[in-house]
mmCIF file of C-alpha atoms in Angstrom:
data_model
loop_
_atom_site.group_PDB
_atom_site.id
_atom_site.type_symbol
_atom_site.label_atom_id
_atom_site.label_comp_id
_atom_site.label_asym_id
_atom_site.label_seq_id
_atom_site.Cartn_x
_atom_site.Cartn_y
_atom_site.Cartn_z
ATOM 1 C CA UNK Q 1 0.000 0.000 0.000
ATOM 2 C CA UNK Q 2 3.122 2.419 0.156
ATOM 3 C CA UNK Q 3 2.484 3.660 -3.777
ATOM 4 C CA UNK Q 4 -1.371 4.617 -3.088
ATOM 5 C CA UNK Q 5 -2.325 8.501 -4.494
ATOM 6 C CA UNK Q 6 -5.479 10.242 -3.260
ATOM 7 C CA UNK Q 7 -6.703 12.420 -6.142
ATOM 8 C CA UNK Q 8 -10.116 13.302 -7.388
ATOM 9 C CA UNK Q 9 -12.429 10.979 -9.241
ATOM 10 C CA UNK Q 10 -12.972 10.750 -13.063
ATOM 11 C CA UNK Q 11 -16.556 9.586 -14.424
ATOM 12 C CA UNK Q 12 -14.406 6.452 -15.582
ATOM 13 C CA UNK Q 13 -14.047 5.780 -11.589
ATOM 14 C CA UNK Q 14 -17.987 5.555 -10.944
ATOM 15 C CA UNK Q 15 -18.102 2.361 -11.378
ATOM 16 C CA UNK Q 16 -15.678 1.253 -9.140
ATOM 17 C CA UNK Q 17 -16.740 3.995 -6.876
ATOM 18 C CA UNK Q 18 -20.412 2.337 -6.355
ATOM 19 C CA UNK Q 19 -18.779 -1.026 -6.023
ATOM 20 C CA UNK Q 20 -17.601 0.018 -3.031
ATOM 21 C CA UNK Q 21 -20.001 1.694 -1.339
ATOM 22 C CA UNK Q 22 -22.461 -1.273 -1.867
ATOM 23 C CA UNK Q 23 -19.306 -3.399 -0.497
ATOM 24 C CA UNK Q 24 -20.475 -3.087 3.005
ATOM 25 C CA UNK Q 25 -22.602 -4.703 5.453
ATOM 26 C CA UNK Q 26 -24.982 -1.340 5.311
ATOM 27 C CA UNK Q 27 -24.403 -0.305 1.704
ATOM 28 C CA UNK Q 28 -25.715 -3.572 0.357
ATOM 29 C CA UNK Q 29 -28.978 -2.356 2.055
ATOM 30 C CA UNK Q 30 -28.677 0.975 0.300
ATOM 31 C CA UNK Q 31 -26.159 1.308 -2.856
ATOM 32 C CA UNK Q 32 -26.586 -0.396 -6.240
ATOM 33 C CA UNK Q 33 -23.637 -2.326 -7.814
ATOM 34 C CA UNK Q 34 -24.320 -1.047 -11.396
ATOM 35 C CA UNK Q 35 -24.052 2.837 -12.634
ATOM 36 C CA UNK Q 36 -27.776 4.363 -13.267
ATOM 37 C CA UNK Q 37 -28.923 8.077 -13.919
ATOM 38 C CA UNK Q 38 -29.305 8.554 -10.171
ATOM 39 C CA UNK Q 39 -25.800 8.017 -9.581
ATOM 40 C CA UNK Q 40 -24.588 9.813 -13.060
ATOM 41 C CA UNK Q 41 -26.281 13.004 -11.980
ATOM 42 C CA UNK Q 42 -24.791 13.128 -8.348
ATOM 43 C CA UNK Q 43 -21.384 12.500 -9.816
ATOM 44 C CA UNK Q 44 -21.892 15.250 -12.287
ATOM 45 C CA UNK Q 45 -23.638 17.436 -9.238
ATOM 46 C CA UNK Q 46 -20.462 16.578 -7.118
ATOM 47 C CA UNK Q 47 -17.854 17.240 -9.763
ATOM 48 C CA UNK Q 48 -19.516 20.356 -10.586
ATOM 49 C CA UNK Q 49 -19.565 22.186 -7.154
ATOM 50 C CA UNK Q 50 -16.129 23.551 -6.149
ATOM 51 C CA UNK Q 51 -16.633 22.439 -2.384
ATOM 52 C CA UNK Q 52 -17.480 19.035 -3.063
ATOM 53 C CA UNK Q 53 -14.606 16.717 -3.486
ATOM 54 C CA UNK Q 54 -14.681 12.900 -4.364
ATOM 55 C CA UNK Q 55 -11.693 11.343 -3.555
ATOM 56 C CA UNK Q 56 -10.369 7.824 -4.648
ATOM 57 C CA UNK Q 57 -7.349 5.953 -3.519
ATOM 58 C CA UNK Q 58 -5.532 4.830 -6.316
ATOM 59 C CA UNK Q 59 -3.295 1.938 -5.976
ATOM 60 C CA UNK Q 60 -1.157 1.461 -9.890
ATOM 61 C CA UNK Q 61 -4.447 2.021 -11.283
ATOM 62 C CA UNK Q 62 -6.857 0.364 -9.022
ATOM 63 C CA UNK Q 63 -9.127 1.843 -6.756
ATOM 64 C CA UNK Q 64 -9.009 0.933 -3.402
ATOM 65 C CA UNK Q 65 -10.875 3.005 -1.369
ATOM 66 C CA UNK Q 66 -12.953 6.653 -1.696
ATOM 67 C CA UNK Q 67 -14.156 9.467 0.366
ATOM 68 C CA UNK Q 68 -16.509 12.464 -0.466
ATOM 69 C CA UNK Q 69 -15.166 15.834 1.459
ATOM 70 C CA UNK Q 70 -17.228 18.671 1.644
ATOM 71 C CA UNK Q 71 -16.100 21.992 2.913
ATOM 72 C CA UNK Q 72 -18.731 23.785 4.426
ATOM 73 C CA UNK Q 73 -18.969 27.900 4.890
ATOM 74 C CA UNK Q 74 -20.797 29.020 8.438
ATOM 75 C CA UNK Q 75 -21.018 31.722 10.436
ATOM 76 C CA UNK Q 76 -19.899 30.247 13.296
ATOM 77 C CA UNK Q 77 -16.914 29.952 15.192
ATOM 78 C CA UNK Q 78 -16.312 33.339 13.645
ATOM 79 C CA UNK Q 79 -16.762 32.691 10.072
ATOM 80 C CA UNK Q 80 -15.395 29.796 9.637
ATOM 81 C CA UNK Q 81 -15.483 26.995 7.350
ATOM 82 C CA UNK Q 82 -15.459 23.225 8.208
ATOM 83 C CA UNK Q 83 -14.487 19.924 6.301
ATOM 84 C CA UNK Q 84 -17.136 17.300 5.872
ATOM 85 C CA UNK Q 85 -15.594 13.553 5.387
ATOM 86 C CA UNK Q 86 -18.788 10.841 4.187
ATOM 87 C CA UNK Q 87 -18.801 8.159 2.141
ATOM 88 C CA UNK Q 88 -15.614 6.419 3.666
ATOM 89 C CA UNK Q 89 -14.562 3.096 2.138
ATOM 90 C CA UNK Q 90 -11.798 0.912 1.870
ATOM 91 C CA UNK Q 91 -11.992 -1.986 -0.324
ATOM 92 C CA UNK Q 92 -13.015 -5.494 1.857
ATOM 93 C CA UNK Q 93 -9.845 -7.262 1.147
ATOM 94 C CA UNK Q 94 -7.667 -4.734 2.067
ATOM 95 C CA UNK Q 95 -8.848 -3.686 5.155
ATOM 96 C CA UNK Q 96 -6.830 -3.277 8.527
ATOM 97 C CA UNK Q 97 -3.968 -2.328 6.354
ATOM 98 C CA UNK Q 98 -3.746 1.212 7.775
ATOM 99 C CA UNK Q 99 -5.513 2.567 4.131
ATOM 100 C CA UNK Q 100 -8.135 4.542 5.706
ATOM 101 C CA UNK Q 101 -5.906 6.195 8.349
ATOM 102 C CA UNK Q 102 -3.489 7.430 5.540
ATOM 103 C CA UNK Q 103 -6.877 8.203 4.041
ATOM 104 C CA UNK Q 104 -8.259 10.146 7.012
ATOM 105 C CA UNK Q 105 -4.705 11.904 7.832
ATOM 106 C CA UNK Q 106 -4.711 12.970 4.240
ATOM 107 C CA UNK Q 107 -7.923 14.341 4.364
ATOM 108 C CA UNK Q 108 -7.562 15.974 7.927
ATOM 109 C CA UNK Q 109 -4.693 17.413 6.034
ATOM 110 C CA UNK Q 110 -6.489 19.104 3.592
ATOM 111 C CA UNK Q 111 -8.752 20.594 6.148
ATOM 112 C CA UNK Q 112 -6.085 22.318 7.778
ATOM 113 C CA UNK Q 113 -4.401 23.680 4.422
ATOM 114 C CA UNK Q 114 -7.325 25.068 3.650
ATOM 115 C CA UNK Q 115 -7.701 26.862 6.621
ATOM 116 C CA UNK Q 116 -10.858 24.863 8.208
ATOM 117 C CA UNK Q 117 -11.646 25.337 12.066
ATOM 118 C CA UNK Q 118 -12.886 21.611 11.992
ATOM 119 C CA UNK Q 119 -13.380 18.320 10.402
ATOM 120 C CA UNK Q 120 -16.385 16.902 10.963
ATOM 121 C CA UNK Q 121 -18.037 13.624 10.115
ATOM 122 C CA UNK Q 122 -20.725 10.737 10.971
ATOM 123 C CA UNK Q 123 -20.525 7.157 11.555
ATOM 124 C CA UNK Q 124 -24.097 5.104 12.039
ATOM 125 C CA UNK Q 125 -24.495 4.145 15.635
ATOM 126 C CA UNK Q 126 -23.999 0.167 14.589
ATOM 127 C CA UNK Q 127 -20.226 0.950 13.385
ATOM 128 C CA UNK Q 128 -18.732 0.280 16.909
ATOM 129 C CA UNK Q 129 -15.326 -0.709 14.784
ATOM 130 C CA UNK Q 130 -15.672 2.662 12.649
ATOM 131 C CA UNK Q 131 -16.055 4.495 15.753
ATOM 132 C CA UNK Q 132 -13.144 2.924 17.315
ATOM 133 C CA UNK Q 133 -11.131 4.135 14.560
ATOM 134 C CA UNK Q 134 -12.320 7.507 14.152
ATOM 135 C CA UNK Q 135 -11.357 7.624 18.027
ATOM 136 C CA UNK Q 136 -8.473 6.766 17.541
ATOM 137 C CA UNK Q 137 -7.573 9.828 15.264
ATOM 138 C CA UNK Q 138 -8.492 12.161 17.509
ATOM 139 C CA UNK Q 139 -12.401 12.752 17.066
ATOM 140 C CA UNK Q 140 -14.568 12.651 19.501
ATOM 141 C CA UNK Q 141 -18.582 11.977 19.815
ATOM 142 C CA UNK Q 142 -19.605 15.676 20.733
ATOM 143 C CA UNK Q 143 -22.754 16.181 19.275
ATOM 144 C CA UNK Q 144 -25.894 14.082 18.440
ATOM 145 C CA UNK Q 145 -27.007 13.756 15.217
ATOM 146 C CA UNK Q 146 -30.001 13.182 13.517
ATOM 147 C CA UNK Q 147 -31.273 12.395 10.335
ATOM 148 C CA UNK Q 148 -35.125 12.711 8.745
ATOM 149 C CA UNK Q 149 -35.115 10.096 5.731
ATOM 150 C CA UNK Q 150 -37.363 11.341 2.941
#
């Protein structure tokens, strides 16, 4: 995993994108495995907006993991703006390699170049392994959130 490059995602890296978000015990529930319009117009949406980011990991070629950043203007904490890290996935066979902590640090990273006050992010409640991690990177459960499905 030492030659692995974070960059941003090309429409040919959809597909592979989708695999892996539907390559988890809750995305099965939730993603599709194949490319559709739904998923063509949020990557075009995504791509198009300057503060939306979708990140792969890119191992000679091969995707191994993604991660959608969003940075986020606010008023508060004096005007600042904050990093939004969703969509989080490392490929099944390669996890508890250390991929999504260089993923996370590189991310984090980013934040902090670009002069965020905070990265944010959420984790469902079930993910006790996911929330282990994050943990152990420094975040910490300070809010509640919430969620309306429509």
């Amino acid at each position: 995993m030492t030659d692995v490059i974070f960059r941003e995602a090309v429409r040919a890296d959809l597909p592979a994108v989708i695999a892996l978000l539907a390559d988890d015990v809750l995305g099965k529930a939730r993603d599709f495995t194949e490319v559709d319009e739904a998923y063509e117009r949020a990557f075009a949406d995504i791509t198009a907006d300057p503060r939306n980011h979708l990140i792969v990991a890119d191992e000679a070629g091969e995707l191994v993991g993604c991660m959608q950043i969003t940075y986020i203007p606010g008023l508060g904490r004096h005007g600042a703006e904050r990093s939004l890290i969703e969509s989080v996935r490392v490929r099944s066979d390669l996890r508890g390699r250390g991929l999504g902590r260089r993923m996370m640090e590189w991310a984090v990273d980013q934040a902090r170049q670009r002069g965020c006050a905070l990265v944010q992010l959420t984790t469902d409640k079930t993910r006790a392994d996911a929330h282990r991690f994050y943990r152990s990177l420094g975040f910490i459960a300070s809010h509640e959130g919430m969620k309306l499905p429509l």
